[in-house]
Tab-separated table of N, CA and C in Angstrom:
chain	number	residue	atom	x	y	z
A	4	MET	N	8.464	-45.860	-22.705
A	4	MET	CA	8.410	-44.437	-22.029
A	4	MET	C	7.826	-44.419	-20.543
A	5	SER	N	8.594	-44.409	-19.843
A	5	SER	CA	8.704	-44.455	-18.246
A	5	SER	C	7.465	-43.746	-17.807
A	6	VAL	N	6.804	-43.787	-16.382
A	6	VAL	CA	6.084	-43.368	-15.260
A	6	VAL	C	6.404	-41.658	-15.756
A	7	ARG	N	7.718	-41.877	-14.938
A	7	ARG	CA	8.519	-40.546	-14.743
A	7	ARG	C	8.790	-39.706	-15.991
A	8	ALA	N	8.729	-39.960	-17.086
A	8	ALA	CA	9.370	-39.242	-18.289
A	8	ALA	C	7.888	-38.964	-18.916
A	9	LEU	N	6.907	-39.898	-18.808
A	9	LEU	CA	5.032	-39.211	-19.068
A	9	LEU	C	4.672	-37.936	-17.701
A	10	VAL	N	4.951	-38.417	-16.624
A	10	VAL	CA	4.350	-37.159	-15.573
A	10	VAL	C	5.301	-36.011	-16.218
A	11	PHE	N	6.321	-36.148	-16.452
A	11	PHE	CA	7.316	-35.054	-16.527
A	11	PHE	C	7.001	-34.419	-17.681
A	12	VAL	N	6.408	-34.714	-19.160
A	12	VAL	CA	5.828	-34.552	-20.404
A	12	VAL	C	4.967	-33.967	-20.260
A	13	LEU	N	3.877	-34.555	-19.460
A	13	LEU	CA	2.349	-33.491	-19.257
A	13	LEU	C	2.354	-32.599	-18.278
A	14	LEU	N	3.026	-32.627	-17.218
A	14	LEU	CA	4.022	-31.230	-16.505
A	14	LEU	C	4.238	-30.483	-16.743
A	15	THR	N	5.194	-30.617	-18.409
A	15	THR	CA	6.145	-29.638	-18.859
A	15	THR	C	4.997	-28.883	-20.006
A	16	ALA	N	3.971	-29.855	-20.555
A	16	ALA	CA	2.634	-29.348	-21.450
A	16	ALA	C	1.914	-28.532	-20.478
A	17	ALA	N	1.354	-28.880	-19.580
A	17	ALA	CA	0.686	-28.655	-18.884
A	17	ALA	C	0.224	-26.866	-18.470
A	18	LEU	N	1.837	-26.836	-17.676
A	18	LEU	CA	2.864	-25.638	-17.672
A	18	LEU	C	3.133	-24.243	-18.775
A	19	ALA	N	3.529	-24.892	-19.503
A	19	ALA	CA	3.156	-24.295	-21.040
A	19	ALA	C	2.320	-23.723	-21.774
A	20	ALA	N	0.988	-24.680	-21.331
A	20	ALA	CA	-0.629	-24.207	-21.682
A	20	ALA	C	-0.840	-23.104	-20.698
A	21	ALA	N	-0.189	-23.441	-19.722
A	21	ALA	CA	-1.323	-21.908	-18.320
A	21	ALA	C	-0.131	-20.750	-18.071
A	22	ALA	N	1.161	-20.310	-18.675
A	22	ALA	CA	1.501	-19.880	-19.094
A	22	ALA	C	0.875	-18.438	-19.530
A	23	PRO	N	1.764	-17.480	-19.505
A	23	PRO	CA	0.758	-16.159	-19.491
A	23	PRO	C	0.880	-15.687	-20.749
A	24	THR	N	0.140	-15.002	-21.738
A	24	THR	CA	0.180	-14.714	-23.075
A	24	THR	C	0.958	-13.564	-23.100
A	25	PRO	N	1.954	-13.166	-23.750
A	25	PRO	CA	2.527	-11.795	-24.188
A	25	PRO	C	1.143	-10.662	-23.958
A	26	GLY	N	1.597	-9.784	-23.999
A	26	GLY	CA	1.138	-8.240	-23.729
A	26	GLY	C	1.396	-7.055	-24.117
A	27	ILE	N	0.656	-6.473	-24.358
A	27	ILE	CA	1.089	-4.840	-24.559
A	27	ILE	C	1.332	-4.397	-23.760
A	28	ALA	N	2.749	-3.480	-23.662
A	28	ALA	CA	3.275	-3.361	-22.196
A	28	ALA	C	2.709	-1.599	-22.254
A	29	LYS	N	2.641	-1.440	-21.076
A	29	LYS	CA	1.576	0.192	-20.983
A	29	LYS	C	2.826	1.161	-20.259
A	30	PRO	N	2.760	1.998	-20.685
A	30	PRO	CA	3.911	3.007	-20.470
A	30	PRO	C	3.653	3.469	-19.018
A	31	TRP	N	4.753	3.781	-18.555
A	31	TRP	CA	4.523	4.348	-16.644
A	31	TRP	C	4.026	5.461	-16.937
A	32	GLN	N	3.365	5.836	-16.109
A	32	GLN	CA	2.591	7.078	-15.203
A	32	GLN	C	3.449	7.425	-14.125
A	33	PRO	N	3.913	8.814	-14.318
A	33	PRO	CA	4.023	9.441	-12.669
A	33	PRO	C	2.713	9.983	-11.791
A	34	ARG	N	3.420	9.744	-10.616
A	34	ARG	CA	2.435	9.991	-9.582
A	34	ARG	C	2.583	11.578	-9.744
A	35	THR	N	1.253	12.283	-9.344
A	35	THR	CA	1.841	13.593	-9.341
A	35	THR	C	1.425	14.074	-8.305
A	36	PHE	N	1.729	15.446	-7.518
A	36	PHE	CA	1.961	15.477	-5.968
A	36	PHE	C	1.529	16.875	-5.793
A	37	ARG	N	0.744	17.511	-4.902
A	37	ARG	CA	-0.070	18.995	-5.635
A	37	ARG	C	1.424	19.746	-4.700
A	38	VAL	N	1.478	20.754	-5.778
A	38	VAL	CA	2.180	21.939	-5.611
A	38	VAL	C	1.878	23.311	-6.052
A	39	LEU	N	1.703	23.996	-4.551
A	39	LEU	CA	1.428	25.178	-4.624
A	39	LEU	C	1.609	25.940	-5.744
A	40	PRO	N	0.402	27.453	-5.916
A	40	PRO	CA	0.419	28.051	-7.259
A	40	PRO	C	1.525	28.959	-6.527
A	41	GLU	N	1.612	29.773	-7.061
A	41	GLU	CA	2.371	31.491	-6.963
A	41	GLU	C	1.253	32.361	-6.505
A	42	VAL	N	1.979	33.005	-5.259
A	42	VAL	CA	0.446	34.002	-5.019
A	42	VAL	C	1.523	34.829	-5.158
A	43	PRO	N	0.826	36.202	-5.535
A	43	PRO	CA	1.209	37.221	-4.950
A	43	PRO	C	1.039	38.271	-3.683
A	44	GLY	N	2.467	38.513	-3.278
A	44	GLY	CA	2.296	39.283	-1.732
A	44	GLY	C	2.931	37.953	-0.623
A	45	GLU	N	2.973	36.685	-1.516
A	45	GLU	CA	3.853	34.894	0.047
A	45	GLU	C	4.436	34.996	-0.944
A	46	GLY	N	5.436	34.368	-0.031
A	46	GLY	CA	6.547	34.302	-0.083
A	46	GLY	C	6.869	32.937	-1.568
A	47	PRO	N	8.071	32.522	-2.007
A	47	PRO	CA	8.627	31.394	-2.737
A	47	PRO	C	8.349	30.087	-2.020
A	48	MET	N	8.636	30.319	-0.938
A	48	MET	CA	8.795	28.770	-0.037
A	48	MET	C	7.688	28.684	0.594
A	49	PHE	N	7.187	26.957	0.521
A	49	PHE	CA	6.259	26.650	1.745
A	49	PHE	C	6.622	25.594	2.109
A	50	VAL	N	5.743	25.192	3.142
A	50	VAL	CA	5.790	24.239	4.029
A	50	VAL	C	4.642	23.716	4.795
A	51	ILE	N	4.270	22.335	4.698
A	51	ILE	CA	3.513	21.782	4.563
A	51	ILE	C	2.982	20.731	6.421
A	52	PHE	N	2.744	21.036	7.167
A	52	PHE	CA	2.642	19.852	8.071
A	52	PHE	C	1.248	19.357	8.117
A	53	GLU	N	1.440	18.190	8.119
A	53	GLU	CA	-0.208	17.312	8.090
A	53	GLU	C	0.018	15.571	8.773
A	54	PRO	N	0.243	16.169	10.511
A	54	PRO	CA	0.069	15.265	11.273
A	54	PRO	C	-1.377	14.871	11.241
A	55	GLU	N	-1.633	12.814	11.719
A	55	GLU	CA	-3.065	11.826	11.800
A	55	GLU	C	-2.887	11.090	12.960
A	56	TYR	N	-3.552	11.085	13.232
A	56	TYR	CA	-3.867	9.974	14.026
A	56	TYR	C	-5.040	9.061	14.270
A	57	ARG	N	-4.982	7.884	14.833
A	57	ARG	CA	-6.529	7.334	14.175
A	57	ARG	C	-6.401	5.924	15.208
A	58	THR	N	-7.614	5.923	15.605
A	58	THR	CA	-7.537	4.504	16.700
A	58	THR	C	-8.798	3.636	15.770
A	59	ARG	N	-9.112	2.636	16.575
A	59	ARG	CA	-10.005	1.782	15.762
A	59	ARG	C	-9.656	0.523	17.005
A	60	LEU	N	-11.013	0.174	17.199
A	60	LEU	CA	-11.482	-0.786	18.242
A	60	LEU	C	-12.349	-2.003	17.934
A	61	ILE	N	-11.777	-3.249	17.663
A	61	ILE	CA	-12.307	-4.372	16.881
A	61	ILE	C	-12.824	-5.535	17.906
A	62	GLY	N	-13.871	-6.173	17.448
A	62	GLY	CA	-14.443	-6.812	19.052
A	62	GLY	C	-15.227	-8.076	17.723
A	63	ILE	N	-15.008	-9.298	17.902
A	63	ILE	CA	-14.971	-10.492	17.661
A	63	ILE	C	-16.272	-11.435	18.347
A	64	ASP	N	-17.193	-11.313	18.072
A	64	ASP	CA	-18.329	-12.307	19.631
A	64	ASP	C	-18.769	-13.984	18.594
A	65	PRO	N	-18.767	-14.507	18.649
A	65	PRO	CA	-17.482	-15.394	19.395
A	65	PRO	C	-17.066	-15.396	18.298
A	66	LEU	N	-15.124	-15.577	19.122
A	66	LEU	CA	-13.507	-15.968	18.289
A	66	LEU	C	-13.989	-17.680	18.655
A	67	GLU	N	-13.834	-17.758	17.572
A	67	GLU	CA	-12.807	-19.294	17.029
A	67	GLU	C	-11.795	-19.444	17.201
A	68	VAL	N	-10.817	-20.268	18.467
A	68	VAL	CA	-9.719	-20.552	17.528
A	68	VAL	C	-8.865	-21.920	18.030
A	69	ASN	N	-8.847	-22.759	16.903
A	69	ASN	CA	-8.689	-24.271	17.295
A	69	ASN	C	-9.365	-25.187	17.555
A	70	GLY	N	-10.628	-24.869	17.773
A	70	GLY	CA	-11.270	-25.985	19.115
A	70	GLY	C	-12.050	-24.617	20.163
A	71	VAL	N	-10.941	-23.496	20.909
A	71	VAL	CA	-11.135	-22.872	22.156
A	71	VAL	C	-12.461	-21.380	21.268
A	72	VAL	N	-13.569	-21.625	22.650
A	72	VAL	CA	-14.003	-20.523	21.534
A	72	VAL	C	-14.247	-19.121	22.685
A	73	ALA	N	-13.917	-17.917	22.333
A	73	ALA	CA	-13.788	-17.036	23.490
A	73	ALA	C	-14.803	-16.140	23.185
A	74	GLN	N	-15.263	-15.290	23.954
A	74	GLN	CA	-16.499	-14.722	24.049
A	74	GLN	C	-16.541	-13.220	24.604
A	75	GLY	N	-16.713	-12.138	23.699
A	75	GLY	CA	-16.174	-10.788	24.140
A	75	GLY	C	-14.644	-9.794	23.894
A	76	VAL	N	-14.221	-10.767	22.414
A	76	VAL	CA	-13.095	-10.314	22.369
A	76	VAL	C	-12.661	-9.295	22.032
A	77	MET	N	-12.062	-8.158	22.017
A	77	MET	CA	-11.724	-7.242	21.455
A	77	MET	C	-10.121	-6.281	22.063
A	78	TRP	N	-9.760	-6.008	20.604
A	78	TRP	CA	-8.173	-5.521	20.670
A	78	TRP	C	-8.717	-3.725	19.866
A	79	GLY	N	-7.228	-3.124	20.013
A	79	GLY	CA	-7.373	-1.908	19.720
A	79	GLY	C	-6.333	-1.885	18.644
A	80	GLU	N	-6.547	-0.781	17.714
A	80	GLU	CA	-5.010	-0.296	16.214
A	80	GLU	C	-4.969	1.193	17.018
A	81	GLN	N	-4.102	1.446	16.308
A	81	GLN	CA	-3.903	2.584	16.185
A	81	GLN	C	-2.489	3.173	15.500
A	82	ARG	N	-2.549	4.136	14.709
A	82	ARG	CA	-2.058	4.362	13.831
A	82	ARG	C	-1.707	6.029	14.000
A	83	MET	N	-0.304	6.681	14.280
A	83	MET	CA	0.061	7.925	14.050
A	83	MET	C	0.824	8.083	12.446
A	84	ARG	N	0.062	8.890	11.982
A	84	ARG	CA	0.946	9.314	10.606
A	84	ARG	C	1.278	10.315	9.988
A	85	VAL	N	2.515	11.076	9.448
A	85	VAL	CA	3.150	12.475	9.291
A	85	VAL	C	3.071	12.640	8.013
A	86	GLN	N	2.720	13.934	7.366
A	86	GLN	CA	2.606	13.994	6.591
A	86	GLN	C	3.387	15.580	6.248
A	87	SER	N	4.685	15.923	5.690
A	87	SER	CA	4.818	17.281	5.191
A	87	SER	C	5.486	16.972	3.577
A	88	SER	N	5.447	18.396	3.359
A	88	SER	CA	6.081	18.964	2.538
A	88	SER	C	6.226	19.946	2.013
A	89	VAL	N	8.264	20.515	1.654
A	89	VAL	CA	8.398	21.704	1.717
A	89	VAL	C	9.115	21.980	0.062
A	90	GLY	N	8.413	23.236	-0.159
A	90	GLY	CA	9.032	23.407	-1.589
A	90	GLY	C	9.150	24.844	-2.014
A	91	VAL	N	8.727	24.989	-3.658
A	91	VAL	CA	8.569	26.647	-4.345
A	91	VAL	C	8.258	26.562	-4.922
A	92	ARG	N	6.832	27.475	-4.511
A	92	ARG	CA	6.032	27.737	-5.125
A	92	ARG	C	6.524	27.335	-6.689
A	93	GLY	N	4.873	26.750	-7.510
A	93	GLY	CA	4.859	26.513	-8.617
A	93	GLY	C	5.890	25.962	-9.726
A	94	VAL	N	7.038	26.078	-8.467
A	94	VAL	CA	8.397	24.810	-9.240
A	94	VAL	C	8.470	23.266	-9.064
A	95	GLY	N	8.018	23.072	-7.315
A	95	GLY	CA	8.331	21.982	-7.116
A	95	GLY	C	8.326	21.705	-5.420
A	96	ALA	N	8.695	20.399	-5.189
A	96	ALA	CA	7.707	20.053	-3.426
A	96	ALA	C	8.968	19.074	-3.466
A	97	ILE	N	9.249	18.894	-1.997
A	97	ILE	CA	9.689	17.375	-1.680
A	97	ILE	C	8.482	17.294	-0.649
A	98	HIS	N	7.850	15.820	-0.699
A	98	HIS	CA	6.852	14.870	-0.003
A	98	HIS	C	7.733	14.101	0.755
A	99	LEU	N	7.232	14.124	2.334
A	99	LEU	CA	7.706	13.462	3.517
A	99	LEU	C	6.222	12.472	3.821
A	100	GLN	N	6.089	10.425	3.582
A	100	GLN	CA	4.777	10.730	4.188
A	100	GLN	C	5.357	9.555	5.428
A	101	ALA	N	5.165	9.391	6.858
A	101	ALA	CA	6.190	8.180	7.796
A	101	ALA	C	4.805	7.774	8.245
A	102	ASP	N	5.076	6.237	8.788
A	102	ASP	CA	3.823	6.130	9.741
A	102	ASP	C	4.613	5.933	10.951
A	103	VAL	N	4.831	6.527	11.909
A	103	VAL	CA	5.708	7.454	13.476
A	103	VAL	C	5.178	5.691	14.098
A	104	LEU	N	3.945	5.595	14.717
A	104	LEU	CA	3.163	4.513	15.306
A	104	LEU	C	2.535	3.821	14.328
A	105	ASP	N	2.746	2.362	14.578
A	105	ASP	CA	1.599	1.637	13.709
A	105	ASP	C	1.049	0.319	14.625
A	106	GLY	N	0.353	0.033	15.074
A	106	GLY	CA	-0.040	-1.225	15.716
A	106	GLY	C	-1.516	-1.691	16.343
């Protein structure tokens, strides 16, 4: 047997031994969202609008990149997330989440 054939056989055996064993499949669980309950005296439709703005300042002192050391390095991150829902009380709703500004 040649060296290439031996290496091929050993690699194939190692990959077969490392393959994951079959397991039991778990049933899919749907995500549930909030649906407002029916309230006497209020209309059946509802609209929810939830904007969120977040900023974060990060500092690393000292920062070393490829042998170059920088002192007092800081940068900022920000995110504007908009969440909204439109629906019928006690029945269902359509939910939207979007990151308008991220970086």
